[in-house]
Short mmCIF file of C-alpha atoms and ligand atoms in Angstrom, two decimals:
data_model
loop_
_atom_site.label_atom_id
_atom_site.label_comp_id
_atom_site.label_asym_id
_atom_site.label_seq_id
_atom_site.Cartn_x
_atom_site.Cartn_y
_atom_site.Cartn_z
CA MET I 1 38.97 -82.22 135.91
CA LEU I 2 38.03 -78.83 134.42
CA THR I 3 38.64 -78.31 130.69
CA LEU I 4 38.37 -75.01 128.85
CA TRP I 5 37.41 -75.28 125.17
CA ARG I 6 38.13 -71.89 123.70
CA HIS I 7 38.11 -69.78 120.53
CA ALA I 8 34.92 -71.29 119.16
CA ARG I 9 31.78 -69.89 117.64
CA ILE I 10 29.06 -71.67 119.55
CA ALA I 11 25.41 -72.47 118.80
CA THR I 12 23.92 -73.76 122.04
CA CYS I 13 20.64 -75.06 120.51
CA ASP I 14 19.18 -74.77 124.01
CA GLU I 15 15.83 -73.20 124.88
CA GLN I 16 17.21 -69.71 124.13
CA SER I 17 19.12 -70.83 120.99
CA ARG I 18 22.08 -68.66 121.98
CA VAL I 19 25.01 -67.95 119.67
CA PHE I 20 28.42 -66.81 120.96
CA ASP I 21 30.91 -65.44 118.44
CA ARG I 22 33.82 -65.55 120.88
CA GLY I 23 32.55 -68.57 122.72
CA ALA I 24 34.04 -70.91 125.26
CA ILE I 25 32.85 -73.94 127.16
CA VAL I 26 34.10 -75.22 130.48
CA THR I 27 33.48 -78.90 131.15
CA ARG I 28 33.85 -80.75 134.43
CA ASP I 29 34.53 -84.37 133.52
CA SER I 30 31.51 -85.45 131.46
CA THR I 31 29.31 -82.40 132.12
CA ILE I 32 29.12 -78.80 130.95
CA GLU I 33 29.95 -76.42 133.78
CA TRP I 34 29.65 -73.16 131.89
CA VAL I 35 29.14 -71.87 128.32
CA GLY I 36 29.24 -68.29 127.08
CA ASP I 37 31.36 -65.46 125.71
CA GLU I 38 34.91 -66.10 126.84
CA HIS I 39 35.38 -62.65 128.36
CA GLU I 40 32.41 -63.34 130.66
CA MET I 41 33.86 -66.54 132.04
CA PRO I 42 33.48 -66.55 135.87
CA ALA I 43 36.77 -65.67 137.58
CA GLY I 44 36.47 -68.61 139.96
CA LEU I 45 36.85 -71.21 137.19
CA HIS I 46 40.44 -72.47 136.96
CA PRO I 47 40.74 -74.99 134.10
CA ASP I 48 43.26 -77.82 134.39
CA ARG I 49 43.72 -77.90 130.62
CA THR I 50 42.79 -75.84 127.57
CA ILE I 51 41.73 -77.03 124.13
CA GLU I 52 42.10 -74.59 121.25
CA LEU I 53 39.28 -74.67 118.68
CA ALA I 54 40.80 -72.02 116.37
CA GLY I 55 37.56 -70.27 115.40
CA ARG I 56 35.64 -73.38 114.43
CA TRP I 57 31.88 -73.62 114.88
CA LEU I 58 30.74 -75.77 117.81
CA THR I 59 27.31 -77.38 118.08
CA PRO I 60 25.84 -79.99 120.39
CA GLY I 61 26.77 -83.54 119.36
CA LEU I 62 24.18 -84.54 116.78
CA VAL I 63 21.31 -86.89 117.67
CA ASP I 64 20.08 -89.38 115.05
CA CYS I 65 16.67 -90.19 116.53
CA HIS I 66 15.44 -92.85 114.05
CA THR I 67 17.62 -95.69 112.75
CA HIS I 68 17.32 -99.40 111.99
CA LEU I 69 21.10 -99.73 111.83
CA VAL I 70 21.31 -103.24 113.32
CA PHE I 71 20.56 -105.74 110.55
CA ALA I 72 22.26 -108.40 108.44
CA GLY I 73 22.80 -108.39 104.69
CA GLN I 74 21.60 -105.85 102.15
CA ARG I 75 18.86 -105.43 99.53
CA ALA I 76 20.69 -104.03 96.51
CA ALA I 77 18.79 -106.36 94.15
CA GLU I 78 15.50 -104.91 95.41
CA PHE I 79 16.82 -101.41 94.89
CA ALA I 80 17.54 -102.34 91.26
CA ARG I 81 13.97 -103.60 90.87
CA ARG I 82 12.59 -100.44 92.40
CA THR I 83 14.64 -98.21 90.10
CA ALA I 84 13.19 -100.28 87.22
CA GLY I 85 9.68 -99.45 88.40
CA THR I 86 8.43 -102.08 90.92
CA SER I 87 7.02 -100.45 94.06
CA TYR I 88 8.27 -100.91 97.63
CA ALA I 89 4.80 -102.07 98.71
CA ASP I 90 4.59 -104.67 95.90
CA ILE I 91 7.97 -106.12 96.86
CA ALA I 92 6.78 -106.29 100.48
CA ARG I 93 3.56 -108.10 99.45
CA GLU I 94 5.66 -110.72 97.59
CA GLY I 95 7.47 -111.54 100.85
CA GLY I 96 10.54 -109.42 100.09
CA GLY I 97 11.30 -106.05 101.67
CA ILE I 98 11.44 -106.13 105.48
CA LEU I 99 10.89 -109.91 105.51
CA SER I 100 13.96 -110.41 103.34
CA THR I 101 16.08 -108.67 106.00
CA VAL I 102 14.26 -110.66 108.72
CA ARG I 103 15.50 -113.90 107.14
CA ALA I 104 19.10 -112.63 107.02
CA THR I 105 18.96 -111.23 110.56
CA ARG I 106 17.49 -114.38 112.11
CA ALA I 107 20.36 -116.34 110.57
CA ALA I 108 23.06 -114.01 111.95
CA SER I 109 24.78 -114.47 115.31
CA GLU I 110 25.12 -111.67 117.83
CA ASP I 111 28.80 -111.23 116.88
CA GLU I 112 27.96 -111.12 113.17
CA LEU I 113 25.31 -108.48 113.77
CA VAL I 114 27.75 -106.37 115.80
CA ALA I 115 30.39 -106.69 113.07
CA GLN I 116 28.00 -105.76 110.25
CA SER I 117 26.37 -102.87 112.13
CA ARG I 118 29.48 -101.22 113.55
CA PRO I 119 30.65 -99.60 110.26
CA ARG I 120 27.25 -97.96 109.84
CA LEU I 121 27.38 -96.63 113.38
CA ARG I 122 30.94 -95.35 112.84
CA SER I 123 29.87 -93.60 109.67
CA LEU I 124 27.30 -91.65 111.72
CA LEU I 125 29.81 -90.93 114.50
CA ALA I 126 32.27 -89.46 111.97
CA GLU I 127 29.59 -86.87 111.18
CA GLY I 128 29.43 -85.56 114.75
CA VAL I 129 26.66 -87.85 115.96
CA THR I 130 26.92 -88.66 119.68
CA THR I 131 23.45 -90.14 120.35
CA VAL I 132 21.67 -92.72 118.18
CA GLU I 133 18.32 -94.41 118.41
CA ILE I 134 18.39 -98.04 117.26
CA LYS I 135 15.30 -100.16 116.62
CA SER I 136 14.77 -103.89 116.62
CA GLY I 137 12.24 -105.10 114.06
CA TYR I 138 14.14 -107.57 111.86
CA GLY I 139 13.57 -110.50 114.21
CA LEU I 140 9.79 -110.65 114.60
CA GLU I 141 10.37 -113.60 116.94
CA PHE I 142 11.30 -113.25 120.59
CA GLU I 143 14.91 -114.49 120.43
CA THR I 144 15.99 -112.38 117.47
CA GLU I 145 14.25 -109.24 118.72
CA ALA I 146 16.08 -109.70 122.05
CA ARG I 147 19.36 -110.31 120.19
CA MET I 148 18.97 -107.08 118.20
CA LEU I 149 18.48 -105.10 121.42
CA ARG I 150 21.57 -106.77 122.93
CA VAL I 151 23.59 -105.83 119.83
CA ALA I 152 22.48 -102.20 120.20
CA ARG I 153 23.62 -102.22 123.86
CA ARG I 154 26.95 -103.80 122.91
CA LEU I 155 27.57 -101.13 120.30
CA GLU I 156 26.87 -98.51 122.96
CA ALA I 157 29.36 -100.16 125.33
CA GLU I 158 32.05 -100.44 122.63
CA GLU I 159 31.71 -97.11 120.78
CA PRO I 160 31.62 -93.49 122.07
CA VAL I 161 27.86 -93.05 121.71
CA THR I 162 24.67 -92.98 123.73
CA VAL I 163 22.16 -95.48 122.33
CA SER I 164 18.42 -95.30 122.85
CA THR I 165 16.64 -98.54 121.91
CA SER I 166 13.12 -99.07 120.54
CA LEU I 167 11.35 -102.40 120.36
CA LEU I 168 9.84 -102.53 116.85
CA ALA I 169 8.48 -106.08 116.95
CA ALA I 170 5.36 -104.68 115.23
CA HIS I 171 7.34 -103.82 112.08
CA THR I 172 5.54 -106.28 109.80
CA LEU I 173 3.67 -109.57 110.23
CA PRO I 174 6.04 -112.56 110.51
CA PRO I 175 5.18 -115.63 108.36
CA GLU I 176 4.47 -117.67 111.52
CA PHE I 177 1.45 -115.42 112.17
CA ALA I 178 0.14 -115.16 108.57
CA GLY I 179 -3.53 -114.15 108.68
CA ARG I 180 -3.35 -113.66 112.48
CA ALA I 181 -2.17 -110.08 112.95
CA ASP I 182 -4.30 -109.55 116.06
CA GLU I 183 -2.78 -112.60 117.70
CA TYR I 184 0.70 -111.31 116.86
CA ILE I 185 -0.08 -107.99 118.53
CA ASP I 186 -1.38 -109.89 121.59
CA THR I 187 1.80 -111.98 121.72
CA ILE I 188 4.00 -108.87 121.67
CA SER I 189 1.79 -107.08 124.21
CA ASP I 190 1.23 -109.90 126.69
CA ASP I 191 4.41 -111.95 126.39
CA TRP I 192 7.35 -110.14 124.76
CA LEU I 193 6.89 -106.64 126.15
CA PRO I 194 6.96 -107.61 129.83
CA ARG I 195 10.10 -109.70 129.20
CA LEU I 196 11.91 -107.03 127.14
CA ALA I 197 10.78 -103.93 129.03
CA GLY I 198 14.18 -103.66 130.74
CA GLN I 199 16.10 -103.70 127.45
CA ALA I 200 13.98 -101.27 125.40
CA ASP I 201 13.72 -97.54 126.06
CA ALA I 202 10.54 -97.23 123.97
CA VAL I 203 8.07 -99.16 121.82
CA ASP I 204 7.65 -98.45 118.10
CA ALA I 205 5.30 -99.84 115.43
CA TYR I 206 4.68 -99.50 111.70
CA CYS I 207 1.15 -98.27 111.06
CA GLU I 208 0.44 -98.88 107.37
CA ASP I 209 -1.67 -100.97 104.96
CA ILE I 210 1.27 -103.36 104.52
CA ALA I 211 1.89 -103.55 108.29
CA PHE I 212 -0.48 -102.85 111.23
CA SER I 213 -3.77 -100.97 111.55
CA ALA I 214 -4.34 -97.96 113.78
CA ALA I 215 -6.49 -100.13 116.10
CA GLN I 216 -3.69 -102.70 116.42
CA CYS I 217 -1.10 -99.98 117.18
CA ASP I 218 -3.51 -98.52 119.73
CA ARG I 219 -3.72 -101.86 121.58
CA LEU I 220 0.05 -102.31 121.52
CA PHE I 221 0.60 -98.79 122.86
CA THR I 222 -1.89 -99.33 125.67
CA ALA I 223 0.14 -102.37 126.76
CA ALA I 224 3.45 -100.50 126.43
CA ARG I 225 2.30 -97.57 128.52
CA ALA I 226 0.90 -99.88 131.20
CA LEU I 227 4.51 -101.04 131.60
CA GLY I 228 5.74 -97.44 131.75
CA LEU I 229 7.32 -97.53 128.27
CA PRO I 230 7.01 -94.45 126.04
CA VAL I 231 5.92 -94.98 122.45
CA ARG I 232 6.81 -93.72 118.96
CA LEU I 233 5.24 -94.58 115.61
CA HIS I 234 6.01 -94.96 111.89
CA ALA I 235 2.91 -93.25 110.53
CA GLU I 236 1.46 -91.95 107.27
CA GLN I 237 4.54 -92.97 105.21
CA LEU I 238 2.76 -94.50 102.19
CA SER I 239 -0.88 -93.65 102.97
CA ASN I 240 -2.99 -92.17 105.78
CA VAL I 241 -4.43 -94.89 107.98
CA GLY I 242 -4.85 -92.85 111.17
CA GLY I 243 -1.52 -93.52 112.87
CA SER I 244 -0.81 -89.93 113.89
CA GLN I 245 -4.08 -89.75 115.82
CA VAL I 246 -3.19 -92.91 117.74
CA ALA I 247 0.32 -91.58 118.43
CA ALA I 248 -1.10 -88.28 119.70
CA ARG I 249 -3.65 -90.06 121.93
CA HIS I 250 -0.80 -91.93 123.58
CA ARG I 251 1.36 -88.81 123.87
CA ALA I 252 4.01 -90.49 121.72
CA LEU I 253 7.54 -89.12 121.99
CA SER I 254 7.64 -88.97 118.21
CA CYS I 255 5.64 -89.66 115.08
CA ASP I 256 7.87 -90.42 112.10
CA HIS I 257 7.66 -90.11 108.27
CA LEU I 258 4.26 -88.30 107.97
CA GLU I 259 4.31 -87.76 104.19
CA TYR I 260 0.53 -88.42 104.05
CA ALA I 261 -0.35 -86.66 107.33
CA ASN I 262 -3.00 -83.91 107.10
CA GLU I 263 -3.85 -80.71 108.94
CA ALA I 264 -5.91 -82.53 111.61
CA ASP I 265 -2.93 -84.80 112.27
CA ALA I 266 -0.70 -81.75 112.72
CA VAL I 267 -3.20 -80.28 115.20
CA ALA I 268 -3.28 -83.52 117.21
CA LEU I 269 0.52 -83.86 117.28
CA GLY I 270 0.90 -80.23 118.30
CA ARG I 271 -1.51 -80.64 121.22
CA ALA I 272 0.19 -83.86 122.34
CA GLY I 273 3.67 -82.30 122.27
CA THR I 274 4.82 -85.11 119.96
CA VAL I 275 7.92 -84.50 117.81
CA ALA I 276 7.47 -85.00 114.04
CA VAL I 277 10.51 -86.82 112.67
CA MET I 278 11.26 -86.15 109.00
CA LEU I 279 13.01 -88.95 107.09
CA PRO I 280 13.90 -87.42 103.72
CA ILE I 281 16.35 -90.17 102.69
CA ALA I 282 13.44 -92.67 102.68
CA TYR I 283 11.33 -90.15 100.73
CA TYR I 284 14.15 -89.82 98.21
CA ALA I 285 15.07 -93.52 97.93
CA LEU I 286 11.42 -94.51 97.40
CA ALA I 287 11.01 -91.71 94.81
CA GLU I 288 8.06 -90.48 96.86
CA THR I 289 6.38 -87.34 95.56
CA GLN I 290 4.05 -86.49 98.45
CA ARG I 291 5.93 -84.18 100.82
CA PRO I 292 5.17 -84.12 104.56
CA PRO I 293 2.94 -81.16 105.55
CA ILE I 294 5.80 -79.02 106.88
CA GLU I 295 3.75 -75.82 106.77
CA ALA I 296 0.91 -77.29 108.83
CA LEU I 297 3.34 -78.86 111.31
CA ARG I 298 5.04 -75.48 111.77
CA ARG I 299 1.70 -73.68 112.12
CA HIS I 300 0.55 -76.02 114.88
CA GLY I 301 3.81 -75.80 116.81
CA VAL I 302 4.97 -79.37 116.24
CA PRO I 303 8.71 -79.64 116.92
CA LEU I 304 10.48 -80.99 113.81
CA ALA I 305 13.36 -83.46 113.94
CA ILE I 306 15.36 -85.05 111.11
CA ALA I 307 16.86 -88.53 111.11
CA SER I 308 18.74 -90.86 108.79
CA ASP I 309 16.31 -93.84 109.00
CA CYS I 310 19.41 -95.96 108.20
CA ASN I 311 17.97 -99.30 107.00
CA PRO I 312 18.64 -101.73 104.12
CA GLY I 313 15.38 -101.02 102.29
CA SER I 314 14.06 -97.49 102.13
CA ALA I 315 17.15 -95.60 103.37
CA PRO I 316 20.34 -97.49 102.59
CA GLY I 317 23.42 -95.78 103.98
CA ALA I 318 24.25 -94.01 107.18
CA SER I 319 24.46 -90.24 106.85
CA LEU I 320 22.66 -87.70 108.98
CA LEU I 321 24.35 -84.85 107.06
CA LEU I 322 22.75 -86.12 103.86
CA ALA I 323 19.35 -86.26 105.59
CA MET I 324 19.87 -82.63 106.66
CA ASN I 325 20.66 -81.60 103.11
CA MET I 326 17.59 -83.40 101.80
CA ALA I 327 15.36 -81.88 104.49
CA ARG I 328 16.40 -78.48 103.16
CA ARG I 329 16.34 -79.21 99.43
CA LEU I 330 13.40 -81.63 99.23
CA PHE I 331 11.23 -80.45 102.16
CA GLY I 332 12.08 -76.74 102.17
CA MET I 333 13.25 -76.70 105.77
CA MET I 334 15.39 -73.75 106.93
CA SER I 335 18.95 -74.21 108.12
CA ASP I 336 18.12 -73.27 111.75
CA GLU I 337 15.17 -75.71 111.73
CA VAL I 338 17.45 -78.42 110.44
CA LEU I 339 20.07 -77.76 113.13
CA LEU I 340 17.45 -77.93 115.90
CA GLY I 341 16.07 -81.01 114.16
CA VAL I 342 19.28 -82.96 114.76
CA THR I 343 19.98 -81.53 118.23
CA ARG I 344 17.38 -80.39 120.77
CA HIS I 345 14.28 -81.61 118.96
CA ALA I 346 15.88 -84.96 118.15
CA ALA I 347 16.87 -85.38 121.81
CA ARG I 348 13.28 -84.58 122.77
CA ALA I 349 12.08 -87.30 120.38
CA LEU I 350 14.09 -89.69 122.57
CA GLY I 351 12.99 -88.18 125.88
CA LEU I 352 16.59 -87.05 126.45
CA GLU I 353 16.28 -83.28 126.05
CA ALA I 354 17.10 -82.55 129.70
CA VAL I 355 20.60 -84.03 129.20
CA ARG I 356 21.54 -84.14 125.51
CA GLY I 357 21.00 -82.22 122.28
CA SER I 358 21.90 -78.78 123.63
CA LEU I 359 24.76 -76.95 125.31
CA ALA I 360 23.95 -75.58 128.77
CA PRO I 361 25.31 -75.98 132.31
CA GLY I 362 24.50 -79.38 133.78
CA ARG I 363 24.05 -81.06 130.40
CA ALA I 364 26.27 -83.71 128.86
CA ALA I 365 29.54 -82.49 127.35
CA ASP I 366 28.71 -83.91 123.90
CA PHE I 367 29.70 -81.59 121.07
CA ALA I 368 30.99 -81.42 117.53
CA ALA I 369 33.36 -78.87 115.95
CA TRP I 370 32.86 -77.97 112.30
CA SER I 371 35.41 -76.51 109.89
CA VAL I 372 32.92 -74.18 108.22
CA ASP I 373 32.52 -70.42 107.87
CA SER I 374 28.81 -70.46 108.58
CA LEU I 375 26.32 -72.84 110.19
CA ASP I 376 24.30 -72.57 106.98
CA GLU I 377 26.90 -74.99 105.60
CA LEU I 378 25.37 -77.79 107.70
CA GLY I 379 22.89 -79.32 105.29
CA TYR I 380 24.44 -77.49 102.34
CA TRP I 381 27.32 -79.77 101.32
CA VAL I 382 26.45 -83.05 99.61
CA GLY I 383 28.92 -85.89 100.15
CA PHE I 384 31.37 -83.70 102.06
CA ASN I 385 31.80 -83.92 105.83
CA PRO I 386 33.15 -80.79 107.57
CA CYS I 387 33.15 -82.31 111.08
CA SER I 388 36.69 -82.03 112.49
CA LEU I 389 36.36 -82.89 116.19
CA VAL I 390 33.88 -84.73 118.40
CA ALA I 391 33.73 -84.71 122.19
CA LYS I 392 31.61 -87.35 123.93
CA ASP I 393 30.92 -86.98 127.65
CA GLY I 394 33.82 -84.53 127.89
CA ALA I 395 36.46 -86.65 126.09
CA ILE I 396 37.76 -86.08 122.55
CA VAL I 397 36.72 -89.22 120.65
CA LEU I 398 37.36 -88.12 117.08
CA GLU I 399 39.68 -85.69 115.31
CA ARG I 400 39.92 -85.47 111.54
CA ASP I 401 41.68 -83.12 109.14
CA VAL I 402 39.22 -81.13 107.08
N1 DI6 S 501 9.65 -97.59 107.44
C1 DI6 S 501 10.87 -97.46 106.99
O1 DI6 S 501 11.28 -96.53 106.38
C2 DI6 S 501 11.65 -98.63 107.42
N2 DI6 S 501 10.74 -99.29 108.26
C3 DI6 S 501 9.59 -98.70 108.20
O2 DI6 S 501 8.60 -99.11 108.81
C4 DI6 S 501 12.04 -99.48 106.26
C5 DI6 S 501 12.52 -100.82 106.69
C6 DI6 S 501 12.94 -101.70 105.55
O3 DI6 S 501 12.52 -101.55 104.40
O4 DI6 S 501 13.76 -102.61 105.84
FE1 FE S 502 12.06 -96.33 109.88
#
């Protein structure tokens, strides 16, 4: 079926970043057939139905390329301690932090995890998100890591969203392996990865003093790539321990956080074609003061993406619009950088840029309509959501009055 979506102002976010003031899109089932100025629509296209967008702005469906949205419980008591002055790293060293959520997640059934995670996913979808990356990493044992990946796949089957999964078994050292981090990395590499390769789209790790060393991440990535799995990395969030260099050497899809990255890291990421994912909600919620080296990343041609990092510790909540606002206010990013950061560049961080994250013929008919006067309003409003319609694979999946 051919559908004409008309009377929109359209930002394609494709390679040419085209903008059409009197734009229209023709979709054939789940795919974009044509996009452009309506008066240039090819005469041979005869739509079966027409949807009126009444002058609203239309962008690609947003892509949240870094979330930990599947987990059980919450850590509000830790947040209170942090606001009173205890550091995130100190809480982690006491056995709280990530390990606290590991205990809750191990104890939760698959159904309980789906039920607790769905509202967070829906909160993202209400903001025009149509593709979400979801990590494991609160199991740190084979069964629970596998369960988290199954929950992510179930959410994809039950909600109008494309899910990309990352195996983050190397999130922190589980108590069973205390003092044996190298053995834990071997167990993931030699045993878990081959068994979970079919369920995970990529492999992630946390490279940090309180997690895994650059050498350990390097070994894990070598094993992942031998199985044909792309890699991504949490790097330089709290200190610089060489993660970006490892990510670049393995041509990682993305390198995320990067507050403590330096110029040499930016050079390496630029050469590798790795996307730098900015996570300003974590920066904010940890009261971090070191900003990622945005200038250097720009200078060395590193594509910038922005994500919510939705997780119970450093980024509680589920709002990509808030992350966009913070990327502008806290990191000084421009509104067009921020838009590309949640569309084409975010899709690239997931290896999906040929299909999602931009509007062009042959790509997925995923888009969001915004009741705004100007695209500069995306990442401007705080706590206000101007998304009024979402189409996923050519079907309207959300309409809200704004
Ligand atoms: N960095 C983060 O921001 C999340 N994981 C990571 O490695 C935080 C996860 C948590 O605190 O639960
Ligand atoms: Fe994270």
